[in-house]
Amino acid sequence: MRRLIISLVQSINGSFAEDGWSTGVSTDADFRRFLALRRGANAIIIDRRTALNPQLPVINAAGKTLEHTPVYVLTESDPTALQSELDARGLDYRAQHFSADTVTEVAASLPTAPSPESRKSPEPAPSDDVVLLCESGPNLAFRLLEHYPGAELHLSVSPRYIRTPGSHFSGLEAKIDLDLIDVRTEDGQVFLRYRRA
């Protein structure tokens, strides 16, 4: 099985990034889940903006547990020029032109062995369980959901009401921590109730 998991985090009011990445939105619990997803991935998919953001840590830098995990940068521009830029910055990422079939092609190119991190766990994943993890913003997430049948969206809603110059989707300057007081579902809809912390 070749699964595609799209991991997104947003604040309760829909802000999804601060200064180009999600640490201003995430909580400790969200970050632990993010690391667990990343460690189980056979490949990571990001977009051009994420790859070239100088504030973001290198996903597969030497010494990290993910240094052998391939990172694919999907772009609608010229992948050859992007690859040159990635190489010049010392990023061991693979630029790939984005099309409706790109993720299927990337998935098919991956070996069926579990990721190095999975091998260290007491119960490794089955040898045919390949996981691609998308760590980019909502634009790429939408495109992947549109083109990859069976893609999973893991949406983490952070209990914060945020608006900063680097965040999106809100018109007020604010950062208000909230406590989750109730969760219920009805016909597949999730209703979350928060109270100011």
Short mmCIF file of C-alpha atoms in Angstrom, two decimals:
data_model
loop_
_atom_site.label_atom_id
_atom_site.label_comp_id
_atom_site.label_asym_id
_atom_site.label_seq_id
_atom_site.Cartn_x
_atom_site.Cartn_y
_atom_site.Cartn_z
CA MET A 1 0.00 0.00 0.00
CA ARG A 2 1.31 3.48 -0.86
CA ARG A 3 -0.35 6.05 1.37
CA LEU A 4 -0.22 9.81 1.06
CA ILE A 5 -0.72 11.71 4.32
CA ILE A 6 -1.13 15.48 4.18
CA SER A 7 -0.36 17.05 7.53
CA LEU A 8 -1.75 20.52 8.19
CA VAL A 9 -2.04 22.56 11.35
CA GLN A 10 -4.05 25.71 11.80
CA SER A 11 -5.27 27.86 14.63
CA ILE A 12 -8.92 27.85 15.64
CA ASN A 13 -9.55 30.91 13.45
CA GLY A 14 -7.84 29.42 10.40
CA SER A 15 -4.38 31.00 10.61
CA PHE A 16 -2.02 28.41 9.19
CA ALA A 17 1.47 29.89 9.29
CA GLU A 18 3.64 32.41 11.04
CA ASP A 19 6.72 33.68 9.23
CA GLY A 20 6.39 30.88 6.70
CA TRP A 21 6.14 27.91 9.07
CA SER A 22 3.78 26.49 11.64
CA THR A 23 5.61 26.84 14.96
CA GLY A 24 3.60 29.94 15.82
CA VAL A 25 0.43 27.89 15.43
CA SER A 26 1.50 24.49 16.79
CA THR A 27 1.33 23.24 20.35
CA ASP A 28 3.63 20.68 21.97
CA ALA A 29 1.06 17.94 21.35
CA ASP A 30 0.80 18.87 17.69
CA PHE A 31 4.59 18.86 17.35
CA ARG A 32 4.82 15.35 18.86
CA ARG A 33 2.28 14.11 16.32
CA PHE A 34 4.18 15.86 13.53
CA LEU A 35 7.41 14.07 14.53
CA ALA A 36 5.65 10.70 14.70
CA LEU A 37 4.24 11.18 11.20
CA ARG A 38 7.62 12.28 9.87
CA ARG A 39 9.47 9.33 11.40
CA GLY A 40 7.08 6.89 9.74
CA ALA A 41 7.45 8.42 6.28
CA ASN A 42 9.37 6.81 3.43
CA ALA A 43 9.46 10.17 1.62
CA ILE A 44 8.49 13.75 2.38
CA ILE A 45 6.80 16.09 -0.10
CA ILE A 46 7.12 19.86 0.17
CA ASP A 47 6.59 22.83 -2.12
CA ARG A 48 9.08 25.33 -3.51
CA ARG A 49 8.30 27.98 -0.90
CA THR A 50 8.89 25.57 1.96
CA ALA A 51 12.11 24.26 0.43
CA LEU A 52 13.63 27.71 -0.11
CA ASN A 53 12.51 29.30 3.19
CA PRO A 54 15.76 30.16 5.00
CA GLN A 55 13.98 30.10 8.39
CA LEU A 56 13.06 26.44 8.11
CA PRO A 57 15.42 23.72 9.34
CA VAL A 58 16.78 21.31 6.73
CA ILE A 59 14.52 18.26 6.84
CA ASN A 60 17.20 15.67 6.13
CA ALA A 61 20.33 17.41 7.46
CA ALA A 62 23.30 15.25 8.42
CA GLY A 63 22.92 13.80 11.90
CA LYS A 64 19.13 13.88 11.88
CA THR A 65 17.20 10.64 12.09
CA LEU A 66 15.65 11.59 8.75
CA GLU A 67 18.88 12.16 6.84
CA HIS A 68 18.16 9.17 4.56
CA THR A 69 14.53 10.09 3.93
CA PRO A 70 14.14 11.48 0.39
CA VAL A 71 12.54 14.92 0.15
CA TYR A 72 10.67 15.83 -3.04
CA VAL A 73 9.99 19.46 -3.92
CA LEU A 74 7.00 19.73 -6.24
CA THR A 75 6.96 22.75 -8.51
CA GLU A 76 4.99 24.01 -11.47
CA SER A 77 8.03 25.99 -12.62
CA ASP A 78 11.17 24.56 -14.24
CA PRO A 79 12.41 21.72 -12.01
CA THR A 80 15.90 21.87 -13.52
CA ALA A 81 16.40 25.50 -12.45
CA LEU A 82 14.94 24.73 -9.02
CA GLN A 83 17.24 21.72 -8.63
CA SER A 84 20.24 23.95 -9.38
CA GLU A 85 19.09 26.39 -6.69
CA LEU A 86 18.55 23.59 -4.17
CA ASP A 87 21.99 22.16 -4.92
CA ALA A 88 23.61 25.61 -4.58
CA ARG A 89 22.08 25.90 -1.10
CA GLY A 90 23.33 22.45 -0.14
CA LEU A 91 19.83 20.99 0.16
CA ASP A 92 19.58 17.29 -0.61
CA TYR A 93 16.08 17.67 -2.04
CA ARG A 94 14.76 16.39 -5.37
CA ALA A 95 12.94 18.90 -7.55
CA GLN A 96 10.05 17.38 -9.49
CA HIS A 97 7.64 19.00 -11.91
CA PHE A 98 4.11 18.90 -10.51
CA SER A 99 1.36 17.34 -12.57
CA ALA A 100 -1.72 15.26 -11.81
CA ASP A 101 0.44 12.11 -11.95
CA THR A 102 3.50 13.34 -10.04
CA VAL A 103 2.68 11.86 -6.63
CA THR A 104 1.73 8.52 -8.16
CA GLU A 105 5.09 8.48 -9.98
CA VAL A 106 7.00 9.41 -6.81
CA ALA A 107 5.17 6.71 -4.85
CA ALA A 108 5.91 4.10 -7.50
CA SER A 109 9.62 4.98 -7.48
CA LEU A 110 10.06 4.36 -3.75
CA PRO A 111 11.34 1.03 -2.46
CA THR A 112 8.82 -1.07 -0.60
CA ALA A 113 11.04 -1.43 2.47
CA PRO A 114 9.95 0.43 5.60
CA SER A 115 11.68 3.68 6.50
CA PRO A 116 14.87 3.52 8.62
CA GLU A 117 12.91 4.83 11.62
CA SER A 118 10.27 2.14 11.19
CA ARG A 119 12.97 -0.53 11.24
CA LYS A 120 14.03 0.61 14.73
CA SER A 121 10.55 0.16 16.19
CA PRO A 122 9.68 -3.14 17.90
CA GLU A 123 6.95 -3.77 15.33
CA PRO A 124 8.12 -2.54 11.91
CA ALA A 125 5.58 -1.64 9.27
CA PRO A 126 4.78 -4.32 6.69
CA SER A 127 7.26 -4.28 3.81
CA ASP A 128 4.63 -3.07 1.34
CA ASP A 129 3.45 -0.15 3.50
CA VAL A 130 4.96 2.99 1.93
CA VAL A 131 4.03 6.38 3.37
CA LEU A 132 4.49 9.73 1.62
CA LEU A 133 4.09 12.70 3.95
CA CYS A 134 3.22 16.17 2.63
CA GLU A 135 4.43 18.99 4.90
CA SER A 136 3.45 22.01 2.84
CA GLY A 137 0.66 24.54 3.07
CA PRO A 138 -2.96 24.39 1.99
CA ASN A 139 -2.34 25.13 -1.70
CA LEU A 140 -0.27 21.99 -2.30
CA ALA A 141 -2.53 20.04 0.07
CA PHE A 142 -5.54 20.91 -2.09
CA ARG A 143 -3.75 19.89 -5.28
CA LEU A 144 -2.66 16.55 -3.82
CA LEU A 145 -6.11 15.76 -2.44
CA GLU A 146 -7.49 16.57 -5.87
CA HIS A 147 -5.10 14.27 -7.75
CA TYR A 148 -4.18 11.37 -5.46
CA PRO A 149 -7.04 8.94 -4.74
CA GLY A 150 -7.12 7.84 -1.13
CA ALA A 151 -5.00 10.74 0.16
CA GLU A 152 -5.52 11.38 3.87
CA LEU A 153 -5.72 14.86 5.39
CA HIS A 154 -4.57 15.03 9.00
CA LEU A 155 -5.78 18.40 10.24
CA SER A 156 -4.64 19.54 13.62
CA VAL A 157 -6.65 22.47 14.97
CA SER A 158 -4.57 24.32 17.52
CA PRO A 159 -6.39 25.89 20.49
CA ARG A 160 -5.16 29.38 19.69
CA TYR A 161 -6.73 32.43 18.12
CA ILE A 162 -3.89 34.02 16.18
CA ARG A 163 -3.27 37.01 13.98
CA THR A 164 0.27 38.28 13.38
CA PRO A 165 1.88 39.94 10.36
CA GLY A 166 3.08 36.50 9.17
CA SER A 167 -0.19 34.62 9.62
CA HIS A 168 -3.15 34.29 7.29
CA PHE A 169 -6.96 34.36 7.24
CA SER A 170 -7.71 36.75 10.08
CA GLY A 171 -8.07 40.52 10.17
CA LEU A 172 -7.28 41.17 13.85
CA GLU A 173 -3.92 41.34 15.62
CA ALA A 174 -4.34 38.72 18.36
CA LYS A 175 -2.93 35.63 20.02
CA ILE A 176 -5.36 34.12 22.50
CA ASP A 177 -4.81 30.66 23.99
CA LEU A 178 -7.98 28.61 24.43
CA ASP A 179 -8.91 25.42 26.29
CA LEU A 180 -10.85 22.71 24.52
CA ILE A 181 -13.89 21.90 26.65
CA ASP A 182 -15.97 19.64 24.41
CA VAL A 183 -15.74 17.62 21.20
CA ARG A 184 -18.66 15.97 19.49
CA THR A 185 -19.40 14.63 16.07
CA GLU A 186 -22.60 14.46 14.08
CA ASP A 187 -22.84 12.91 10.62
CA GLY A 188 -19.11 13.26 10.12
CA GLN A 189 -18.97 16.90 11.24
CA VAL A 190 -16.69 17.70 14.17
CA PHE A 191 -17.84 20.37 16.62
CA LEU A 192 -15.17 21.81 18.89
CA ARG A 193 -15.95 24.02 21.91
CA TYR A 194 -13.24 26.23 23.37
CA ARG A 195 -12.99 28.53 26.37
CA ARG A 196 -10.34 31.19 26.95
CA ALA A 197 -7.45 29.66 28.87
#
